[in-house]
Amino acid sequence: MRFPAEPFRIKVVEPLKITSEQERERLIKEAGYNIFMIPAESIYIDLLTDSGTSAMSDNQWAGLMLGDESYAGSKNYFHFEETVRQIFGFKNIIPTHQGRVAENLLFSNILKPGDVVPNNIHFDTTRANVEYHQAQALDCVIDEGLDPQNPHPFKGNMDLNKLEKVIQQYGKEHVPVIMLTITNNSGGGQPVSMQNIKEVSALAKKYQIPFFFDACRFAENCYFIKEWEEGYQNKSILEIAQEMFSYADGCTMSAKKDGLVNIGGFLALNDDDWAQHITNMLILIEGFKTYGGLAGRDLESIARGLKEVLDENYLRFRINQTRYLGEMLDEQGIPIVKPVGGHAVYIDAKQFLPHIPPEQFPGHALVVELYKRYGIRAVEIGSLMMAKNDPQTGKMIPPKLELVRLAIPRRVYTNMHMQYVAEAIINIYQDREKLKGFEIEYEPEFLRHFTARLKPVQ
Ligand code: PM9
């Protein structure tokens, strides 16, 4: 079989509302042409994110009934802690209600103004949390990772020369942590090789800088290592994960991805002093250390989800469903980031809409068209989400990549849904010259893509 079929059958269904193109045209206009502002029930296929959108298994739903909602010492916390420790291996495990809180707690503990944090590519919440602490978030991904057509199998790898230059330029005392995002979401969901992880770890040790993973999609990263990196074909996903995490000092984790749950996250780390300080902060802002802003039942479903995500049949289908969508587009000449990443297909909007300049948000124009014509919600990862303004001239500095992400929720859509999405994009590609750019009417101070209002350029 070229692509495996779904390794599950459907026990409960959620009917989808079918809207007309006219209705969608009105809705997107009312939403200030911001896809985050559309009521979700008016979306046919929602590929906005793979975060918190997974379908839980019958085993996870059964686990919810075993929620122990004690304020302190819930039995579900101990199950969660034991599971996280088995896979991730870190000493201290601090639950949070989602990944960005784990980032905020870590950075509040270690960053001071003027510091820098290198990463392959920071995800937007990570970048915003670093910058919120008046530190700089620097991206050190390999050059291949910035070239959508380059077929390098591990395009999420860190460029060790870039990383070392950052450390030397700013001084190791101003680099309190090195982060590595697996898989590299903002670069196309691309994996990082075990070899590269070992090398980053060695460099971090050389300069005595703590090394942390942003581990949201760790299991997908492990699957790519098993598939493509020599020496890992006969290892289980659990063994690969254990080796991977053994090279680091900790991780931030949004369990809304590879935890297969709708809410949850954690910070895991070896350093006891950091853990103690962070736990005190946790109690102040999230909750006691055995729930961290989650219900006992949530902790139970994370524990069960983390075990299920290691199942190779699940991961084989997961990675190949994404690949299936990517290959249908590629076969019709749609410019996509290649190889196809783990959780999403990324369209290269610069090439798809070369007549729309970055200042007019080509990726966003495609996102709006996809919703208007086909009821599909995708997300722009380009100038709207990532651009900076030059402090001197005020002019926009666009990011290197202008992408549109079609993120596939886990265990939610069938391969027939994927065919619908592919056809929709192919249709838009055929008359792409008609699409126009957008300009901003309102934007907030940071994370502007969530709440900005836009209008079409006349
Ligand atoms: N990622 C995503 O859609 C959800 C938020 S933006 C719509 O890709 C990484 C690599 C992520 C990520 C979230 C977070 C934050 C950290 N790192 O959303 O706070 O992809 O649980 O995780 C989103 P939380």
GROMACS .gro file of C-alpha atoms and ligand atoms in nm:
model
  482
    1MET     CA    1   0.000   0.000   0.000
    2ARG     CA    2   0.133   0.344  -0.089
    3PHE     CA    3  -0.067   0.509   0.190
    4PRO     CA    4  -0.208   0.315   0.487
    5ALA     CA    5  -0.582   0.353   0.556
    6GLU     CA    6  -0.713   0.479   0.890
    7PRO     CA    7  -0.604   0.246   1.176
    8PHE     CA    8  -0.926   0.319   1.366
    9ARG     CA    9  -1.298   0.301   1.308
   10ILE     CA   10  -1.549   0.570   1.389
   11LYS     CA   11  -1.767   0.529   1.699
   12VAL     CA   12  -1.910   0.881   1.738
   13VAL     CA   13  -1.965   1.139   1.465
   14GLU     CA   14  -1.992   1.517   1.475
   15PRO     CA   15  -2.211   1.645   1.188
   16LEU     CA   16  -2.061   1.934   0.995
   17LYS     CA   17  -2.260   2.240   0.891
   18ILE     CA   18  -2.253   2.313   0.519
   19THR     CA   19  -2.262   2.687   0.441
   20SER     CA   20  -2.301   2.862   0.104
   21GLU     CA   21  -2.025   3.065  -0.060
   22GLN     CA   22  -2.242   3.374  -0.016
   23GLU     CA   23  -2.272   3.316   0.359
   24ARG     CA   24  -1.900   3.261   0.390
   25GLU     CA   25  -1.828   3.580   0.199
   26ARG     CA   26  -2.037   3.773   0.453
   27LEU     CA   27  -1.881   3.593   0.751
   28ILE     CA   28  -1.522   3.657   0.648
   29LYS     CA   29  -1.596   4.025   0.580
   30GLU     CA   30  -1.761   4.062   0.923
   31ALA     CA   31  -1.457   3.891   1.076
   32GLY     CA   32  -1.229   4.168   0.942
   33TYR     CA   33  -1.089   3.910   0.701
   34ASN     CA   34  -0.931   3.737   1.000
   35ILE     CA   35  -0.979   3.362   0.990
   36PHE     CA   36  -0.938   3.335   1.370
   37MET     CA   37  -1.257   3.542   1.409
   38ILE     CA   38  -1.486   3.307   1.213
   39PRO     CA   39  -1.730   3.101   1.426
   40ALA     CA   40  -1.593   2.746   1.404
   41GLU     CA   41  -1.935   2.598   1.331
   42SER     CA   42  -1.930   2.783   0.997
   43ILE     CA   43  -1.620   2.596   0.886
   44TYR     CA   44  -1.642   2.275   0.689
   45ILE     CA   45  -1.285   2.146   0.724
   46ASP     CA   46  -1.081   2.313   0.992
   47LEU     CA   47  -0.708   2.295   0.924
   48LEU     CA   48  -0.627   2.601   1.133
   49THR     CA   49  -0.431   2.394   1.376
   50ASP     CA   50  -0.346   2.044   1.489
   51SER     CA   51  -0.332   2.180   1.844
   52GLY     CA   52  -0.603   2.073   2.086
   53THR     CA   53  -0.811   1.943   1.795
   54SER     CA   54  -0.735   1.570   1.820
   55ALA     CA   55  -1.006   1.309   1.853
   56MET     CA   56  -0.949   1.124   2.178
   57SER     CA   57  -0.970   0.746   2.183
   58ASP     CA   58  -1.233   0.540   2.367
   59ASN     CA   59  -0.959   0.460   2.618
   60GLN     CA   60  -0.897   0.829   2.684
   61TRP     CA   61  -1.269   0.903   2.721
   62ALA     CA   62  -1.297   0.613   2.964
   63GLY     CA   63  -1.007   0.763   3.159
   64LEU     CA   64  -1.199   1.087   3.205
   65MET     CA   65  -1.442   0.902   3.429
   66LEU     CA   66  -1.152   0.812   3.656
   67GLY     CA   67  -1.064   1.175   3.719
   68ASP     CA   68  -0.963   1.235   4.079
   69GLU     CA   69  -1.038   1.602   4.137
   70SER     CA   70  -0.861   1.634   4.472
   71TYR     CA   71  -0.692   1.971   4.507
   72ALA     CA   72  -0.362   1.811   4.609
   73GLY     CA   73  -0.216   1.468   4.531
   74SER     CA   74  -0.466   1.354   4.265
   75LYS     CA   75  -0.394   0.996   4.158
   76ASN     CA   76  -0.412   1.107   3.796
   77TYR     CA   77  -0.116   1.338   3.855
   78PHE     CA   78   0.094   1.039   3.962
   79HIS     CA   79  -0.009   0.845   3.651
   80PHE     CA   80   0.073   1.150   3.438
   81GLU     CA   81   0.408   1.202   3.614
   82GLU     CA   82   0.507   0.837   3.580
   83THR     CA   83   0.419   0.835   3.207
   84VAL     CA   84   0.602   1.160   3.132
   85ARG     CA   85   0.905   1.042   3.327
   86GLN     CA   86   0.913   0.709   3.143
   87ILE     CA   87   0.914   0.875   2.799
   88PHE     CA   88   1.095   1.203   2.865
   89GLY     CA   89   1.317   1.096   3.152
   90PHE     CA   90   1.340   1.438   3.323
   91LYS     CA   91   1.342   1.464   3.701
   92ASN     CA   92   1.084   1.735   3.770
   93ILE     CA   93   0.750   1.742   3.591
   94ILE     CA   94   0.534   2.051   3.620
   95PRO     CA   95   0.187   2.039   3.463
   96THR     CA   96   0.050   2.349   3.292
   97HIS     CA   97  -0.274   2.412   3.108
   98GLN     CA   98  -0.092   2.454   2.777
   99GLY     CA   99   0.252   2.485   2.619
  100ARG     CA  100   0.291   2.862   2.626
  101VAL     CA  101   0.257   2.866   3.005
  102ALA     CA  102   0.545   2.620   3.030
  103GLU     CA  103   0.745   2.860   2.809
  104ASN     CA  104   0.646   3.159   3.016
  105LEU     CA  105   0.738   2.989   3.343
  106LEU     CA  106   1.075   2.879   3.208
  107PHE     CA  107   1.163   3.218   3.058
  108SER     CA  108   1.039   3.414   3.362
  109ASN     CA  109   1.282   3.209   3.567
  110ILE     CA  110   1.590   3.253   3.350
  111LEU     CA  111   1.570   3.549   3.109
  112LYS     CA  112   1.682   3.904   3.175
  113PRO     CA  113   1.671   4.201   2.936
  114GLY     CA  114   1.939   4.175   2.667
  115ASP     CA  115   1.962   3.794   2.674
  116VAL     CA  116   1.928   3.586   2.359
  117VAL     CA  117   1.760   3.250   2.305
  118PRO     CA  118   1.868   3.049   1.999
  119ASN     CA  119   1.631   2.793   1.849
  120ASN     CA  120   1.607   2.622   1.509
  121ILE     CA  121   1.300   2.840   1.447
  122HIS     CA  122   1.098   2.980   1.735
  123PHE     CA  123   0.727   2.915   1.717
  124ASP     CA  124   0.527   3.239   1.754
  125THR     CA  125   0.429   3.188   2.120
  126THR     CA  126   0.789   3.099   2.208
  127ARG     CA  127   0.919   3.405   2.027
  128ALA     CA  128   0.658   3.627   2.192
  129ASN     CA  129   0.740   3.487   2.537
  130VAL     CA  130   1.113   3.550   2.483
  131GLU     CA  131   1.052   3.903   2.355
  132TYR     CA  132   0.809   3.976   2.637
  133HIS     CA  133   1.108   3.934   2.869
  134GLN     CA  134   1.303   4.188   2.660
  135ALA     CA  135   1.530   3.918   2.525
  136GLN     CA  136   1.598   3.827   2.160
  137ALA     CA  137   1.470   3.511   1.993
  138LEU     CA  138   1.724   3.406   1.729
  139ASP     CA  139   1.666   3.141   1.462
  140CYS     CA  140   1.962   2.921   1.369
  141VAL     CA  141   1.806   2.658   1.143
  142ILE     CA  142   2.022   2.515   0.861
  143ASP     CA  143   1.993   2.707   0.531
  144GLU     CA  144   1.823   2.407   0.369
  145GLY     CA  145   1.542   2.454   0.621
  146LEU     CA  146   1.464   2.793   0.467
  147ASP     CA  147   1.445   2.664   0.112
  148PRO     CA  148   1.098   2.519   0.049
  149GLN     CA  149   1.219   2.302  -0.239
  150ASN     CA  150   1.529   2.155  -0.078
  151PRO     CA  151   1.471   1.779  -0.022
  152HIS     CA  152   1.698   1.751   0.287
  153PRO     CA  153   1.532   1.489   0.512
  154PHE     CA  154   1.602   1.679   0.837
  155LYS     CA  155   1.530   2.039   0.750
  156GLY     CA  156   1.460   2.120   1.114
  157ASN     CA  157   1.828   2.073   1.204
  158MET     CA  158   2.011   2.348   1.389
  159ASP     CA  159   2.307   2.504   1.206
  160LEU     CA  160   2.588   2.451   1.455
  161ASN     CA  161   2.803   2.730   1.310
  162LYS     CA  162   2.520   2.981   1.340
  163LEU     CA  163   2.455   2.862   1.694
  164GLU     CA  164   2.817   2.887   1.802
  165LYS     CA  165   2.848   3.233   1.646
  166VAL     CA  166   2.549   3.353   1.849
  167ILE     CA  167   2.705   3.219   2.170
  168GLN     CA  168   3.040   3.384   2.089
  169GLN     CA  169   2.886   3.712   1.976
  170TYR     CA  170   2.663   3.763   2.281
  171GLY     CA  171   2.870   3.570   2.537
  172LYS     CA  172   2.749   3.251   2.703
  173GLU     CA  173   2.631   3.446   3.011
  174HIS     CA  174   2.368   3.607   2.787
  175VAL     CA  175   2.246   3.275   2.646
  176PRO     CA  176   2.060   3.119   2.941
  177VAL     CA  177   1.911   2.839   2.732
  178ILE     CA  178   1.933   2.678   2.388
  179MET     CA  179   1.598   2.558   2.251
  180LEU     CA  180   1.529   2.308   1.974
  181THR     CA  181   1.177   2.270   1.833
  182ILE     CA  182   1.078   1.917   1.731
  183THR     CA  183   0.938   1.902   1.476
  184ASN     CA  184   1.018   2.251   1.350
  185ASN     CA  185   0.668   2.391   1.310
  186SER     CA  186   0.749   2.736   1.169
  187GLY     CA  187   0.987   2.582   0.914
  188GLY     CA  188   0.729   2.337   0.774
  189GLY     CA  189   0.689   2.071   1.045
  190GLN     CA  190   1.034   1.941   0.956
  191PRO     CA  191   1.215   1.692   1.179
  192VAL     CA  192   1.551   1.720   1.355
  193SER     CA  193   1.790   1.425   1.328
  194MET     CA  194   1.929   1.241   1.630
  195GLN     CA  195   2.277   1.326   1.504
  196ASN     CA  196   2.197   1.697   1.509
  197ILE     CA  197   2.038   1.666   1.854
  198LYS     CA  198   2.359   1.505   1.982
  199GLU     CA  199   2.569   1.781   1.828
  200VAL     CA  200   2.355   2.061   1.971
  201SER     CA  201   2.373   1.890   2.309
  202ALA     CA  202   2.753   1.866   2.287
  203LEU     CA  203   2.783   2.235   2.197
  204ALA     CA  204   2.551   2.331   2.482
  205LYS     CA  205   2.767   2.126   2.721
  206LYS     CA  206   3.086   2.284   2.588
  207TYR     CA  207   2.952   2.629   2.685
  208GLN     CA  208   2.763   2.498   2.992
  209ILE     CA  209   2.433   2.629   2.859
  210PRO     CA  210   2.115   2.435   2.944
  211PHE     CA  211   1.953   2.269   2.642
  212PHE     CA  212   1.574   2.238   2.620
  213PHE     CA  213   1.339   2.092   2.362
  214ASP     CA  214   1.015   2.248   2.254
  215ALA     CA  215   0.874   1.897   2.236
  216CYS     CA  216   0.511   1.943   2.114
  217ARG     CA  217   0.549   1.700   1.825
  218PHE     CA  218   0.819   1.474   1.967
  219ALA     CA  219   0.658   1.145   1.856
  220GLU     CA  220   0.628   1.262   1.496
  221ASN     CA  221   0.995   1.363   1.509
  222CYS     CA  222   1.082   1.015   1.639
  223TYR     CA  223   0.888   0.854   1.354
  224PHE     CA  224   1.093   1.047   1.097
  225ILE     CA  225   1.415   0.941   1.272
  226LYS     CA  226   1.301   0.581   1.256
  227GLU     CA  227   1.208   0.615   0.890
  228TRP     CA  228   1.508   0.809   0.765
  229GLU     CA  229   1.806   0.800   0.999
  230GLU     CA  230   2.045   0.511   0.983
  231GLY     CA  231   2.056   0.286   1.287
  232TYR     CA  232   1.701   0.354   1.410
  233GLN     CA  233   1.489   0.125   1.190
  234ASN     CA  234   1.477  -0.150   1.451
  235LYS     CA  235   1.420   0.074   1.753
  236SER     CA  236   1.078   0.142   1.901
  237ILE     CA  237   0.941   0.497   1.908
  238LEU     CA  238   0.970   0.485   2.288
  239GLU     CA  239   1.339   0.395   2.269
  240ILE     CA  240   1.404   0.672   2.018
  241ALA     CA  241   1.221   0.925   2.237
  242GLN     CA  242   1.413   0.816   2.544
  243GLU     CA  243   1.745   0.855   2.364
  244MET     CA  244   1.645   1.192   2.221
  245PHE     CA  245   1.546   1.339   2.557
  246SER     CA  246   1.855   1.194   2.729
  247TYR     CA  247   2.062   1.460   2.547
  248ALA     CA  248   1.870   1.754   2.697
  249ASP     CA  249   1.815   1.922   3.034
  250GLY     CA  250   1.444   1.969   2.995
  251CYS     CA  251   1.154   2.051   2.766
  252THR     CA  252   0.846   2.259   2.727
  253MET     CA  253   0.551   2.063   2.597
  254SER     CA  254   0.209   2.140   2.462
  255ALA     CA  255   0.020   1.812   2.511
  256LYS     CA  256  -0.241   1.954   2.272
  257LYS     CA  257  -0.031   1.807   1.991
  258ASP     CA  258   0.141   1.474   2.058
  259GLY     CA  259  -0.039   1.432   2.392
  260LEU     CA  260  -0.353   1.366   2.182
  261VAL     CA  261  -0.565   1.581   2.412
  262ASN     CA  262  -0.771   1.896   2.382
  263ILE     CA  263  -0.596   2.082   2.663
  264GLY     CA  264  -0.277   2.045   2.865
  265GLY     CA  265   0.097   2.081   2.873
  266PHE     CA  266   0.399   2.062   3.098
  267LEU     CA  267   0.747   2.177   3.172
  268ALA     CA  268   0.993   1.900   3.253
  269LEU     CA  269   1.345   1.967   3.374
  270ASN     CA  270   1.634   1.820   3.567
  271ASP     CA  271   1.746   2.127   3.762
  272ASP     CA  272   1.596   2.114   4.115
  273ASP     CA  273   1.648   2.482   4.196
  274TRP     CA  274   1.480   2.598   3.877
  275ALA     CA  275   1.200   2.350   3.938
  276GLN     CA  276   1.143   2.474   4.292
  277HIS     CA  277   1.126   2.837   4.185
  278ILE     CA  278   0.902   2.759   3.890
  279THR     CA  279   0.670   2.548   4.104
  280ASN     CA  280   0.623   2.844   4.337
  281MET     CA  281   0.534   3.059   4.036
  282LEU     CA  282   0.301   2.784   3.912
  283ILE     CA  283   0.108   2.794   4.238
  284LEU     CA  284   0.073   3.169   4.199
  285ILE     CA  285  -0.059   3.170   3.843
  286GLU     CA  286  -0.181   2.819   3.743
  287GLY     CA  287  -0.254   2.605   4.045
  288PHE     CA  288  -0.105   2.354   4.287
  289LYS     CA  289   0.183   2.144   4.158
  290THR     CA  290  -0.026   1.830   4.115
  291TYR     CA  291  -0.271   1.990   3.874
  292GLY     CA  292  -0.116   2.309   3.725
  293GLY     CA  293  -0.439   2.453   3.588
  294LEU     CA  294  -0.577   2.119   3.468
  295ALA     CA  295  -0.850   1.892   3.602
  296GLY     CA  296  -0.750   1.545   3.726
  297ARG     CA  297  -0.938   1.396   3.431
  298ASP     CA  298  -0.727   1.606   3.190
  299LEU     CA  299  -0.408   1.466   3.342
  300GLU     CA  300  -0.546   1.115   3.297
  301SER     CA  301  -0.621   1.171   2.930
  302ILE     CA  302  -0.272   1.314   2.873
  303ALA     CA  303  -0.114   1.009   3.038
  304ARG     CA  304  -0.317   0.779   2.813
  305GLY     CA  305  -0.261   0.996   2.504
  306LEU     CA  306   0.116   0.996   2.551
  307LYS     CA  307   0.113   0.616   2.548
  308GLU     CA  308  -0.109   0.598   2.239
  309VAL     CA  309   0.099   0.845   2.041
  310LEU     CA  310   0.396   0.605   2.055
  311ASP     CA  311   0.201   0.341   1.861
  312GLU     CA  312   0.372   0.292   1.526
  313ASN     CA  313   0.051   0.206   1.341
  314TYR     CA  314  -0.095   0.534   1.455
  315LEU     CA  315   0.218   0.730   1.357
  316ARG     CA  316   0.251   0.556   1.020
  317PHE     CA  317  -0.103   0.661   0.930
  318ARG     CA  318  -0.058   1.007   1.076
  319ILE     CA  319   0.258   1.092   0.881
  320ASN     CA  320   0.127   0.931   0.563
  321GLN     CA  321  -0.209   1.107   0.572
  322THR     CA  322  -0.024   1.438   0.572
  323ARG     CA  323   0.202   1.309   0.295
  324TYR     CA  324  -0.103   1.195   0.093
  325LEU     CA  325  -0.243   1.548   0.089
  326GLY     CA  326   0.101   1.690   0.004
  327GLU     CA  327   0.156   1.449  -0.283
  328MET     CA  328  -0.187   1.519  -0.436
  329LEU     CA  329  -0.093   1.889  -0.445
  330ASP     CA  330   0.261   1.831  -0.565
  331GLU     CA  331   0.143   1.612  -0.853
  332GLN     CA  332  -0.060   1.911  -0.981
  333GLY     CA  333   0.234   2.151  -0.957
  334ILE     CA  334   0.120   2.334  -0.642
  335PRO     CA  335   0.433   2.474  -0.471
  336ILE     CA  336   0.460   2.309  -0.130
  337VAL     CA  337   0.738   2.273   0.123
  338LYS     CA  338   0.917   1.948   0.056
  339PRO     CA  339   0.958   1.694   0.196
  340VAL     CA  340   0.609   1.708   0.348
  341GLY     CA  341   0.636   1.762   0.726
  342GLY     CA  342   0.470   1.569   1.006
  343HIS     CA  343   0.157   1.756   1.106
  344ALA     CA  344   0.084   1.983   0.814
  345VAL     CA  345   0.126   2.059   0.448
  346TYR     CA  346   0.275   2.402   0.389
  347ILE     CA  347   0.200   2.587   0.066
  348ASP     CA  348   0.468   2.826  -0.055
  349ALA     CA  349   0.252   3.138  -0.096
  350LYS     CA  350   0.536   3.340  -0.250
  351GLN     CA  351   0.538   3.104  -0.547
  352PHE     CA  352   0.164   3.039  -0.548
  353LEU     CA  353   0.084   3.413  -0.569
  354PRO     CA  354   0.398   3.582  -0.706
  355HIS     CA  355   0.197   3.892  -0.806
  356ILE     CA  356   0.114   3.976  -0.440
  357PRO     CA  357   0.409   4.137  -0.253
  358PRO     CA  358   0.484   4.037   0.111
  359GLU     CA  359   0.352   4.377   0.231
  360GLN     CA  360   0.012   4.267   0.101
  361PHE     CA  361   0.021   3.926   0.271
  362PRO     CA  362   0.002   3.668  -0.011
  363GLY     CA  363  -0.045   3.379   0.232
  364HIS     CA  364  -0.335   3.555   0.395
  365ALA     CA  365  -0.497   3.615   0.054
  366LEU     CA  366  -0.490   3.240  -0.009
  367VAL     CA  367  -0.630   3.164   0.337
  368VAL     CA  368  -0.925   3.399   0.276
  369GLU     CA  369  -0.996   3.249  -0.068
  370LEU     CA  370  -0.988   2.893   0.068
  371TYR     CA  371  -1.249   2.980   0.327
  372LYS     CA  372  -1.466   3.188   0.097
  373ARG     CA  373  -1.486   2.934  -0.182
  374TYR     CA  374  -1.461   2.601  -0.001
  375GLY     CA  375  -1.523   2.649   0.373
  376ILE     CA  376  -1.170   2.534   0.455
  377ARG     CA  377  -0.978   2.712   0.729
  378ALA     CA  378  -0.598   2.724   0.696
  379VAL     CA  379  -0.348   2.955   0.863
  380GLU     CA  380  -0.091   3.198   0.730
  381ILE     CA  381   0.265   3.159   0.862
  382GLY     CA  382   0.427   3.448   0.681
  383SER     CA  383   0.435   3.826   0.692
  384LEU     CA  384   0.115   3.866   0.889
  385MET     CA  385   0.227   3.629   1.163
  386MET     CA  386   0.603   3.675   1.162
  387ALA     CA  387   0.714   4.007   1.004
  388LYS     CA  388   0.897   4.266   1.211
  389ASN     CA  389   0.912   4.640   1.167
  390ASP     CA  390   1.244   4.812   1.114
  391PRO     CA  391   1.282   5.032   1.428
  392GLN     CA  392   1.445   5.311   1.223
  393THR     CA  393   1.228   5.327   0.912
  394GLY     CA  394   0.913   5.159   1.046
  395LYS     CA  395   0.910   4.953   0.723
  396MET     CA  396   0.808   4.591   0.734
  397ILE     CA  397   1.086   4.328   0.729
  398PRO     CA  398   0.915   4.016   0.594
  399PRO     CA  399   1.020   3.669   0.711
  400LYS     CA  400   1.215   3.446   0.471
  401LEU     CA  401   0.918   3.215   0.417
  402GLU     CA  402   0.561   3.305   0.318
  403LEU     CA  403   0.368   2.989   0.401
  404VAL     CA  404   0.010   2.875   0.431
  405ARG     CA  405  -0.027   2.585   0.667
  406LEU     CA  406  -0.286   2.312   0.630
  407ALA     CA  407  -0.255   2.152   0.973
  408ILE     CA  408  -0.416   1.811   1.003
  409PRO     CA  409  -0.593   1.739   1.332
  410ARG     CA  410  -0.505   1.395   1.468
  411ARG     CA  411  -0.756   1.113   1.401
  412VAL     CA  412  -1.027   1.362   1.293
  413TYR     CA  413  -1.053   1.375   0.914
  414THR     CA  414  -1.063   1.090   0.665
  415ASN     CA  415  -0.858   1.060   0.350
  416MET     CA  416  -1.171   1.164   0.152
  417HIS     CA  417  -1.161   1.496   0.338
  418MET     CA  418  -0.800   1.525   0.223
  419GLN     CA  419  -0.913   1.476  -0.138
  420TYR     CA  420  -1.168   1.757  -0.100
  421VAL     CA  421  -0.897   1.990   0.032
  422ALA     CA  422  -0.660   1.899  -0.253
  423GLU     CA  423  -0.927   1.965  -0.517
  424ALA     CA  424  -1.014   2.301  -0.362
  425ILE     CA  425  -0.652   2.417  -0.370
  426ILE     CA  426  -0.598   2.292  -0.723
  427ASN     CA  427  -0.908   2.488  -0.836
  428ILE     CA  428  -0.781   2.808  -0.674
  429TYR     CA  429  -0.437   2.755  -0.828
  430GLN     CA  430  -0.593   2.743  -1.172
  431ASP     CA  431  -0.722   3.101  -1.144
  432ARG     CA  432  -0.476   3.239  -0.893
  433GLU     CA  433  -0.408   3.566  -1.084
  434LYS     CA  434  -0.752   3.689  -0.974
  435LEU     CA  435  -0.653   3.693  -0.605
  436LYS     CA  436  -0.571   4.032  -0.449
  437GLY     CA  437  -0.360   4.129  -0.147
  438PHE     CA  438  -0.471   4.271   0.190
  439GLU     CA  439  -0.387   4.567   0.410
  440ILE     CA  440  -0.416   4.599   0.788
  441GLU     CA  441  -0.688   4.817   0.943
  442TYR     CA  442  -0.610   4.735   1.307
  443GLU     CA  443  -0.329   4.542   1.477
  444PRO     CA  444  -0.248   4.476   1.846
  445GLU     CA  445   0.099   4.519   1.999
  446PHE     CA  446   0.202   4.152   1.971
  447LEU     CA  447   0.074   3.823   1.820
  448ARG     CA  448  -0.117   4.045   1.576
  449HIS     CA  449  -0.241   3.767   1.350
  450PHE     CA  450  -0.488   3.648   1.615
  451THR     CA  451  -0.689   3.970   1.636
  452ALA     CA  452  -0.586   4.200   1.348
  453ARG     CA  453  -0.854   4.335   1.114
  454LEU     CA  454  -0.776   4.356   0.742
  455LYS     CA  455  -0.934   4.469   0.417
  456PRO     CA  456  -0.867   4.379   0.054
  457VAL     CA  457  -0.630   4.610  -0.133
  458GLN     CA  458  -0.827   4.808  -0.392
  459PM9     N1  459   0.116   2.564   1.824
  459PM9     C1  460  -0.015   2.561   1.628
  459PM9     O1  461  -0.122   2.578   1.571
  459PM9     C2  462  -0.122   2.642   1.841
  459PM9     C3  463  -0.123   2.786   1.866
  459PM9     S1  464  -0.129   2.897   1.734
  459PM9     C4  465  -0.280   2.872   1.656
  459PM9     O2  466   0.086   2.518   1.569
  459PM9     C5  467   0.515   2.500   1.925
  459PM9     C6  468   0.615   2.441   1.832
  459PM9     C7  469   0.383   2.508   1.889
  459PM9     C8  470   0.289   2.563   1.980
  459PM9     C9  471   0.155   2.581   1.946
  459PM9    C10  472   0.335   2.604   2.108
  459PM9    C11  473   0.241   2.659   2.212
  459PM9    C12  474   0.467   2.592   2.137
  459PM9     N2  475   0.554   2.542   2.046
  459PM9     O3  476  -0.074   2.638   2.209
  459PM9     O4  477   0.033   2.710   2.417
  459PM9     O5  478   0.346   2.462   1.769
  459PM9     O6  479  -0.032   2.476   2.391
  459PM9     O7  480   0.156   2.561   2.262
  459PM9    C13  481  -0.003   2.590   1.769
  459PM9     P1  482   0.012   2.598   2.322
   0.00000   0.00000   0.00000
